[in-house]
Protein backbone atom coordinates (compact mmCIF):
# COMPACT_ATOMS: atom_id res chain seq x y z
CA UNK A 1 0.00 0.00 0.00
CA UNK A 2 1.46 3.33 -1.08
CA UNK A 3 0.58 6.27 1.13
CA UNK A 4 0.73 9.73 -0.43
CA UNK A 5 2.20 12.28 1.95
CA UNK A 6 2.57 16.07 2.08
CA UNK A 7 5.37 17.37 4.34
CA UNK A 8 5.00 20.83 5.87
CA UNK A 9 7.81 22.33 7.96
CA UNK A 10 9.59 25.67 7.70
CA UNK A 11 12.94 23.96 8.34
CA UNK A 12 14.40 22.52 5.14
CA UNK A 13 16.59 20.08 7.07
CA UNK A 14 13.59 18.69 8.93
CA UNK A 15 11.64 18.16 5.72
CA UNK A 16 14.64 16.49 4.11
CA UNK A 17 15.01 14.16 7.08
CA UNK A 18 11.41 13.00 7.02
CA UNK A 19 11.51 12.66 3.25
CA UNK A 20 14.62 10.50 3.46
CA UNK A 21 12.86 8.18 5.91
CA UNK A 22 9.79 7.86 3.72
CA UNK A 23 11.82 7.35 0.55
CA UNK A 24 13.05 4.09 2.06
CA UNK A 25 9.51 2.68 1.90
CA UNK A 26 6.68 2.54 -0.59
CA UNK A 27 5.34 5.82 0.77
CA UNK A 28 5.34 8.69 -1.70
CA UNK A 29 6.02 12.30 -0.75
CA UNK A 30 3.93 14.18 -3.29
CA UNK A 31 4.67 17.72 -2.07
CA UNK A 32 6.59 19.80 0.46
CA UNK A 33 5.66 23.15 1.99
CA UNK A 34 7.48 25.69 4.16
CA UNK A 35 4.34 27.19 5.72
CA UNK A 36 0.69 26.41 6.37
CA UNK A 37 -0.73 28.35 3.45
CA UNK A 38 1.42 26.46 0.96
CA UNK A 39 0.59 23.21 2.72
CA UNK A 40 -3.15 23.75 2.25
CA UNK A 41 -2.57 24.63 -1.40
CA UNK A 42 -0.46 21.50 -1.88
CA UNK A 43 -3.14 19.34 -0.24
CA UNK A 44 -5.85 20.71 -2.51
CA UNK A 45 -3.65 20.10 -5.54
CA UNK A 46 -2.25 16.64 -4.75
CA UNK A 47 -4.99 15.14 -2.52
CA UNK A 48 -2.63 13.14 -0.27
CA UNK A 49 -3.65 10.50 2.24
CA UNK A 50 -1.67 12.06 5.09
CA UNK A 51 -0.23 15.47 5.92
CA UNK A 52 2.74 15.68 8.28
CA UNK A 53 2.94 19.27 9.50
CA UNK A 54 4.93 21.18 12.06
CA UNK A 55 2.83 23.24 14.47
CA UNK A 56 4.92 26.39 14.53
CA UNK A 57 5.51 27.89 11.08
CA UNK A 58 5.66 31.49 9.84
CA UNK A 59 2.50 33.10 8.52
CA UNK A 60 -0.20 30.43 8.51
CA UNK A 61 0.89 27.93 11.15
CA UNK A 62 0.11 24.24 11.43
CA UNK A 63 -2.95 24.80 13.60
CA UNK A 64 -4.63 27.07 11.06
CA UNK A 65 -3.62 24.80 8.19
CA UNK A 66 -5.18 21.86 10.01
CA UNK A 67 -8.38 23.83 10.63
CA UNK A 68 -8.64 24.72 6.94
CA UNK A 69 -8.02 21.16 5.78
CA UNK A 70 -10.39 19.59 8.31
CA UNK A 71 -13.05 22.18 7.49
CA UNK A 72 -12.98 21.49 3.75
CA UNK A 73 -15.51 18.75 3.01
CA UNK A 74 -13.84 18.05 -0.34
CA UNK A 75 -10.76 16.95 1.64
CA UNK A 76 -12.54 14.48 3.93
CA UNK A 77 -10.12 11.69 3.06
CA UNK A 78 -7.04 13.69 4.11
CA UNK A 79 -5.66 13.07 7.60
CA UNK A 80 -3.39 15.56 9.35
CA UNK A 81 -0.66 14.54 11.78
CA UNK A 82 1.02 17.24 13.84
CA UNK A 83 4.78 17.15 14.40
CA UNK A 84 6.10 18.61 17.64
CA UNK A 85 9.18 18.64 19.85
CA UNK A 86 7.04 18.83 22.99
CA UNK A 87 4.87 16.15 24.56
CA UNK A 88 2.44 18.48 26.32
CA UNK A 89 1.36 21.92 25.24
CA UNK A 90 -1.79 23.95 24.73
CA UNK A 91 -1.08 24.05 21.00
CA UNK A 92 -1.17 20.23 20.85
CA UNK A 93 -4.60 20.21 22.46
CA UNK A 94 -5.77 22.88 20.01
CA UNK A 95 -4.44 20.79 17.13
CA UNK A 96 -6.67 17.91 18.18
CA UNK A 97 -9.62 20.28 18.54
CA UNK A 98 -8.98 21.63 15.05
CA UNK A 99 -9.26 18.15 13.54
CA UNK A 100 -5.78 16.63 13.65
CA UNK A 101 -5.75 12.84 13.60
CA UNK A 102 -3.01 12.84 16.23
CA UNK A 103 0.52 14.03 16.78
CA UNK A 104 4.06 12.71 16.73
CA UNK A 105 7.26 13.81 18.40
CA UNK A 106 9.91 14.83 15.90
CA UNK A 107 12.41 12.39 17.38
CA UNK A 108 10.14 9.43 16.63
CA UNK A 109 11.86 6.22 15.57
CA UNK A 110 11.74 5.56 11.79
CA UNK A 111 9.72 2.34 12.10
CA UNK A 112 7.24 4.04 14.41
CA UNK A 113 6.86 6.93 11.96
CA UNK A 114 6.06 4.60 9.09
CA UNK A 115 3.61 2.60 11.22
CA UNK A 116 1.91 5.80 12.38
CA UNK A 117 1.46 7.06 8.83
CA UNK A 118 -0.18 3.81 7.82
CA UNK A 119 -2.39 3.85 10.90
CA UNK A 120 -3.71 7.28 10.03
CA UNK A 121 -4.01 6.53 6.30
CA UNK A 122 -6.28 3.61 7.19
CA UNK A 123 -8.57 6.02 9.03
CA UNK A 124 -7.74 4.91 12.55
CA UNK A 125 -7.72 8.19 14.53
CA UNK A 126 -5.32 8.34 17.44
CA UNK A 127 -1.73 7.38 16.82
CA UNK A 128 -0.78 6.75 20.43
CA UNK A 129 -3.92 6.69 22.60
CA UNK A 130 -1.97 6.71 25.87
CA UNK A 131 0.14 9.75 25.05
CA UNK A 132 -2.64 11.66 23.32
CA UNK A 133 -5.00 10.95 26.19
CA UNK A 134 -2.47 12.40 28.66
CA UNK A 135 -2.44 15.64 26.71
CA UNK A 136 -6.23 15.82 26.60
CA UNK A 137 -6.56 15.00 30.29
CA UNK A 138 -3.99 17.64 31.23
CA UNK A 139 -6.04 20.38 29.65
CA UNK A 140 -9.37 18.91 30.66
CA UNK A 141 -8.23 19.45 34.26
CA UNK A 142 -7.70 23.14 33.59
CA UNK A 143 -11.21 23.90 32.43
CA UNK A 144 -14.76 23.19 33.50
CA UNK A 145 -17.08 21.25 31.16
CA UNK A 146 -18.55 23.50 28.49
CA UNK A 147 -22.33 23.82 28.53
CA UNK A 148 -22.40 24.54 24.79
CA UNK A 149 -20.47 21.35 24.16
CA UNK A 150 -22.82 19.35 26.36
CA UNK A 151 -25.73 20.53 24.24
CA UNK A 152 -24.07 18.98 21.21
CA UNK A 153 -24.44 15.58 22.83
CA UNK A 154 -28.22 15.97 23.02
CA UNK A 155 -28.50 14.47 19.53
CA UNK A 156 -27.03 11.19 20.72
CA UNK A 157 -28.90 8.18 22.05
CA UNK A 158 -28.00 6.77 25.45
CA UNK A 159 -26.10 3.94 23.81
CA UNK A 160 -24.11 6.33 21.64
CA UNK A 161 -23.10 8.33 24.70
CA UNK A 162 -22.13 5.11 26.39
CA UNK A 163 -19.88 4.21 23.45
CA UNK A 164 -18.03 7.54 23.67
CA UNK A 165 -16.46 6.64 27.02
CA UNK A 166 -14.45 3.63 25.76
CA UNK A 167 -13.60 5.59 22.61
CA UNK A 168 -12.06 8.23 24.88
CA UNK A 169 -10.08 5.46 26.57
CA UNK A 170 -8.57 4.52 23.20
CA UNK A 171 -10.37 1.18 22.92
CA UNK A 172 -10.80 -0.56 19.57
CA UNK A 173 -14.20 -1.62 18.25
CA UNK A 174 -13.51 -5.17 19.44
CA UNK A 175 -12.60 -3.94 22.93
CA UNK A 176 -15.66 -1.68 23.04
CA UNK A 177 -17.81 -4.65 22.07
CA UNK A 178 -16.42 -6.74 24.92
CA UNK A 179 -16.92 -3.95 27.45
CA UNK A 180 -20.48 -3.15 26.38
CA UNK A 181 -21.46 -6.71 25.43
CA UNK A 182 -22.00 -6.17 21.71
CA UNK A 183 -20.35 -7.34 18.52
CA UNK A 184 -17.41 -5.36 17.09
CA UNK A 185 -19.57 -4.55 14.06
CA UNK A 186 -22.31 -3.12 16.29
CA UNK A 187 -19.72 -1.09 18.18
CA UNK A 188 -18.35 0.22 14.90
CA UNK A 189 -21.86 1.17 13.80
CA UNK A 190 -22.52 3.11 17.02
CA UNK A 191 -19.18 4.92 16.73
CA UNK A 192 -19.83 5.80 13.08
CA UNK A 193 -23.33 7.10 13.84
CA UNK A 194 -21.97 9.14 16.72
CA UNK A 195 -19.35 10.75 14.48
CA UNK A 196 -21.97 11.48 11.82
CA UNK A 197 -24.37 13.10 14.28
CA UNK A 198 -21.62 15.24 15.80
CA UNK A 199 -20.20 16.18 12.42
CA UNK A 200 -16.69 14.86 13.01
CA UNK A 201 -14.44 12.81 10.73
CA UNK A 202 -12.70 10.46 13.13
CA UNK A 203 -12.35 9.46 16.78
CA UNK A 204 -10.08 12.27 17.92
CA UNK A 205 -12.82 14.95 18.10
CA UNK A 206 -14.99 12.42 19.96
CA UNK A 207 -12.29 12.09 22.61
CA UNK A 208 -11.96 15.86 22.93
CA UNK A 209 -15.73 16.29 23.21
CA UNK A 210 -15.99 13.52 25.80
CA UNK A 211 -13.62 15.41 28.09
CA UNK A 212 -14.83 18.93 27.30
CA UNK A 213 -18.45 18.10 28.02
CA UNK A 214 -17.71 16.19 31.21
CA UNK A 215 -19.05 12.94 29.75
CA UNK A 216 -15.66 11.47 30.68
CA UNK A 217 -13.48 12.89 33.45
CA UNK A 218 -9.71 12.56 33.79
CA UNK A 219 -8.83 9.16 35.23
CA UNK A 220 -12.31 7.72 34.64
CA UNK A 221 -12.30 5.08 31.91
CSV table of C-alpha atoms in Angstrom, one decimal:
chain,number,residue,atom,x,y,z
A,1,UNK,CA,0.0,0.0,0.0
A,2,UNK,CA,1.5,3.3,-1.1
A,3,UNK,CA,0.6,6.3,1.1
A,4,UNK,CA,0.7,9.7,-0.4
A,5,UNK,CA,2.2,12.3,2.0
A,6,UNK,CA,2.6,16.1,2.1
A,7,UNK,CA,5.4,17.4,4.3
A,8,UNK,CA,5.0,20.8,5.9
A,9,UNK,CA,7.8,22.3,8.0
A,10,UNK,CA,9.6,25.7,7.7
A,11,UNK,CA,12.9,24.0,8.3
A,12,UNK,CA,14.4,22.5,5.1
A,13,UNK,CA,16.6,20.1,7.1
A,14,UNK,CA,13.6,18.7,8.9
A,15,UNK,CA,11.6,18.2,5.7
A,16,UNK,CA,14.6,16.5,4.1
A,17,UNK,CA,15.0,14.2,7.1
A,18,UNK,CA,11.4,13.0,7.0
A,19,UNK,CA,11.5,12.7,3.2
A,20,UNK,CA,14.6,10.5,3.5
A,21,UNK,CA,12.9,8.2,5.9
A,22,UNK,CA,9.8,7.9,3.7
A,23,UNK,CA,11.8,7.3,0.6
A,24,UNK,CA,13.0,4.1,2.1
A,25,UNK,CA,9.5,2.7,1.9
A,26,UNK,CA,6.7,2.5,-0.6
A,27,UNK,CA,5.3,5.8,0.8
A,28,UNK,CA,5.3,8.7,-1.7
A,29,UNK,CA,6.0,12.3,-0.7
A,30,UNK,CA,3.9,14.2,-3.3
A,31,UNK,CA,4.7,17.7,-2.1
A,32,UNK,CA,6.6,19.8,0.5
A,33,UNK,CA,5.7,23.2,2.0
A,34,UNK,CA,7.5,25.7,4.2
A,35,UNK,CA,4.3,27.2,5.7
A,36,UNK,CA,0.7,26.4,6.4
A,37,UNK,CA,-0.7,28.3,3.4
A,38,UNK,CA,1.4,26.5,1.0
A,39,UNK,CA,0.6,23.2,2.7
A,40,UNK,CA,-3.1,23.8,2.3
A,41,UNK,CA,-2.6,24.6,-1.4
A,42,UNK,CA,-0.5,21.5,-1.9
A,43,UNK,CA,-3.1,19.3,-0.2
A,44,UNK,CA,-5.9,20.7,-2.5
A,45,UNK,CA,-3.7,20.1,-5.5
A,46,UNK,CA,-2.3,16.6,-4.8
A,47,UNK,CA,-5.0,15.1,-2.5
A,48,UNK,CA,-2.6,13.1,-0.3
A,49,UNK,CA,-3.6,10.5,2.2
A,50,UNK,CA,-1.7,12.1,5.1
A,51,UNK,CA,-0.2,15.5,5.9
A,52,UNK,CA,2.7,15.7,8.3
A,53,UNK,CA,2.9,19.3,9.5
A,54,UNK,CA,4.9,21.2,12.1
A,55,UNK,CA,2.8,23.2,14.5
A,56,UNK,CA,4.9,26.4,14.5
A,57,UNK,CA,5.5,27.9,11.1
A,58,UNK,CA,5.7,31.5,9.8
A,59,UNK,CA,2.5,33.1,8.5
A,60,UNK,CA,-0.2,30.4,8.5
A,61,UNK,CA,0.9,27.9,11.2
A,62,UNK,CA,0.1,24.2,11.4
A,63,UNK,CA,-3.0,24.8,13.6
A,64,UNK,CA,-4.6,27.1,11.1
A,65,UNK,CA,-3.6,24.8,8.2
A,66,UNK,CA,-5.2,21.9,10.0
A,67,UNK,CA,-8.4,23.8,10.6
A,68,UNK,CA,-8.6,24.7,6.9
A,69,UNK,CA,-8.0,21.2,5.8
A,70,UNK,CA,-10.4,19.6,8.3
A,71,UNK,CA,-13.1,22.2,7.5
A,72,UNK,CA,-13.0,21.5,3.7
A,73,UNK,CA,-15.5,18.7,3.0
A,74,UNK,CA,-13.8,18.0,-0.3
A,75,UNK,CA,-10.8,16.9,1.6
A,76,UNK,CA,-12.5,14.5,3.9
A,77,UNK,CA,-10.1,11.7,3.1
A,78,UNK,CA,-7.0,13.7,4.1
A,79,UNK,CA,-5.7,13.1,7.6
A,80,UNK,CA,-3.4,15.6,9.4
A,81,UNK,CA,-0.7,14.5,11.8
A,82,UNK,CA,1.0,17.2,13.8
A,83,UNK,CA,4.8,17.2,14.4
A,84,UNK,CA,6.1,18.6,17.6
A,85,UNK,CA,9.2,18.6,19.9
A,86,UNK,CA,7.0,18.8,23.0
A,87,UNK,CA,4.9,16.2,24.6
A,88,UNK,CA,2.4,18.5,26.3
A,89,UNK,CA,1.4,21.9,25.2
A,90,UNK,CA,-1.8,23.9,24.7
A,91,UNK,CA,-1.1,24.0,21.0
A,92,UNK,CA,-1.2,20.2,20.8
A,93,UNK,CA,-4.6,20.2,22.5
A,94,UNK,CA,-5.8,22.9,20.0
A,95,UNK,CA,-4.4,20.8,17.1
A,96,UNK,CA,-6.7,17.9,18.2
A,97,UNK,CA,-9.6,20.3,18.5
A,98,UNK,CA,-9.0,21.6,15.0
A,99,UNK,CA,-9.3,18.2,13.5
A,100,UNK,CA,-5.8,16.6,13.6
A,101,UNK,CA,-5.8,12.8,13.6
A,102,UNK,CA,-3.0,12.8,16.2
A,103,UNK,CA,0.5,14.0,16.8
A,104,UNK,CA,4.1,12.7,16.7
A,105,UNK,CA,7.3,13.8,18.4
A,106,UNK,CA,9.9,14.8,15.9
A,107,UNK,CA,12.4,12.4,17.4
A,108,UNK,CA,10.1,9.4,16.6
A,109,UNK,CA,11.9,6.2,15.6
A,110,UNK,CA,11.7,5.6,11.8
A,111,UNK,CA,9.7,2.3,12.1
A,112,UNK,CA,7.2,4.0,14.4
A,113,UNK,CA,6.9,6.9,12.0
A,114,UNK,CA,6.1,4.6,9.1
A,115,UNK,CA,3.6,2.6,11.2
A,116,UNK,CA,1.9,5.8,12.4
A,117,UNK,CA,1.5,7.1,8.8
A,118,UNK,CA,-0.2,3.8,7.8
A,119,UNK,CA,-2.4,3.8,10.9
A,120,UNK,CA,-3.7,7.3,10.0
A,121,UNK,CA,-4.0,6.5,6.3
A,122,UNK,CA,-6.3,3.6,7.2
A,123,UNK,CA,-8.6,6.0,9.0
A,124,UNK,CA,-7.7,4.9,12.5
A,125,UNK,CA,-7.7,8.2,14.5
A,126,UNK,CA,-5.3,8.3,17.4
A,127,UNK,CA,-1.7,7.4,16.8
A,128,UNK,CA,-0.8,6.8,20.4
A,129,UNK,CA,-3.9,6.7,22.6
A,130,UNK,CA,-2.0,6.7,25.9
A,131,UNK,CA,0.1,9.8,25.0
A,132,UNK,CA,-2.6,11.7,23.3
A,133,UNK,CA,-5.0,10.9,26.2
A,134,UNK,CA,-2.5,12.4,28.7
A,135,UNK,CA,-2.4,15.6,26.7
A,136,UNK,CA,-6.2,15.8,26.6
A,137,UNK,CA,-6.6,15.0,30.3
A,138,UNK,CA,-4.0,17.6,31.2
A,139,UNK,CA,-6.0,20.4,29.7
A,140,UNK,CA,-9.4,18.9,30.7
A,141,UNK,CA,-8.2,19.5,34.3
A,142,UNK,CA,-7.7,23.1,33.6
A,143,UNK,CA,-11.2,23.9,32.4
A,144,UNK,CA,-14.8,23.2,33.5
A,145,UNK,CA,-17.1,21.2,31.2
A,146,UNK,CA,-18.6,23.5,28.5
A,147,UNK,CA,-22.3,23.8,28.5
A,148,UNK,CA,-22.4,24.5,24.8
A,149,UNK,CA,-20.5,21.4,24.2
A,150,UNK,CA,-22.8,19.4,26.4
A,151,UNK,CA,-25.7,20.5,24.2
A,152,UNK,CA,-24.1,19.0,21.2
A,153,UNK,CA,-24.4,15.6,22.8
A,154,UNK,CA,-28.2,16.0,23.0
A,155,UNK,CA,-28.5,14.5,19.5
A,156,UNK,CA,-27.0,11.2,20.7
A,157,UNK,CA,-28.9,8.2,22.0
A,158,UNK,CA,-28.0,6.8,25.4
A,159,UNK,CA,-26.1,3.9,23.8
A,160,UNK,CA,-24.1,6.3,21.6
A,161,UNK,CA,-23.1,8.3,24.7
A,162,UNK,CA,-22.1,5.1,26.4
A,163,UNK,CA,-19.9,4.2,23.5
A,164,UNK,CA,-18.0,7.5,23.7
A,165,UNK,CA,-16.5,6.6,27.0
A,166,UNK,CA,-14.5,3.6,25.8
A,167,UNK,CA,-13.6,5.6,22.6
A,168,UNK,CA,-12.1,8.2,24.9
A,169,UNK,CA,-10.1,5.5,26.6
A,170,UNK,CA,-8.6,4.5,23.2
A,171,UNK,CA,-10.4,1.2,22.9
A,172,UNK,CA,-10.8,-0.6,19.6
A,173,UNK,CA,-14.2,-1.6,18.3
A,174,UNK,CA,-13.5,-5.2,19.4
A,175,UNK,CA,-12.6,-3.9,22.9
A,176,UNK,CA,-15.7,-1.7,23.0
A,177,UNK,CA,-17.8,-4.7,22.1
A,178,UNK,CA,-16.4,-6.7,24.9
A,179,UNK,CA,-16.9,-4.0,27.5
A,180,UNK,CA,-20.5,-3.2,26.4
A,181,UNK,CA,-21.5,-6.7,25.4
A,182,UNK,CA,-22.0,-6.2,21.7
A,183,UNK,CA,-20.4,-7.3,18.5
A,184,UNK,CA,-17.4,-5.4,17.1
A,185,UNK,CA,-19.6,-4.6,14.1
A,186,UNK,CA,-22.3,-3.1,16.3
A,187,UNK,CA,-19.7,-1.1,18.2
A,188,UNK,CA,-18.3,0.2,14.9
A,189,UNK,CA,-21.9,1.2,13.8
A,190,UNK,CA,-22.5,3.1,17.0
A,191,UNK,CA,-19.2,4.9,16.7
A,192,UNK,CA,-19.8,5.8,13.1
A,193,UNK,CA,-23.3,7.1,13.8
A,194,UNK,CA,-22.0,9.1,16.7
A,195,UNK,CA,-19.4,10.8,14.5
A,196,UNK,CA,-22.0,11.5,11.8
A,197,UNK,CA,-24.4,13.1,14.3
A,198,UNK,CA,-21.6,15.2,15.8
A,199,UNK,CA,-20.2,16.2,12.4
A,200,UNK,CA,-16.7,14.9,13.0
A,201,UNK,CA,-14.4,12.8,10.7
A,202,UNK,CA,-12.7,10.5,13.1
A,203,UNK,CA,-12.4,9.5,16.8
A,204,UNK,CA,-10.1,12.3,17.9
A,205,UNK,CA,-12.8,14.9,18.1
A,206,UNK,CA,-15.0,12.4,20.0
A,207,UNK,CA,-12.3,12.1,22.6
A,208,UNK,CA,-12.0,15.9,22.9
A,209,UNK,CA,-15.7,16.3,23.2
A,210,UNK,CA,-16.0,13.5,25.8
A,211,UNK,CA,-13.6,15.4,28.1
A,212,UNK,CA,-14.8,18.9,27.3
A,213,UNK,CA,-18.5,18.1,28.0
A,214,UNK,CA,-17.7,16.2,31.2
A,215,UNK,CA,-19.0,12.9,29.8
A,216,UNK,CA,-15.7,11.5,30.7
A,217,UNK,CA,-13.5,12.9,33.4
A,218,UNK,CA,-9.7,12.6,33.8
A,219,UNK,CA,-8.8,9.2,35.2
A,220,UNK,CA,-12.3,7.7,34.6
A,221,UNK,CA,-12.3,5.1,31.9
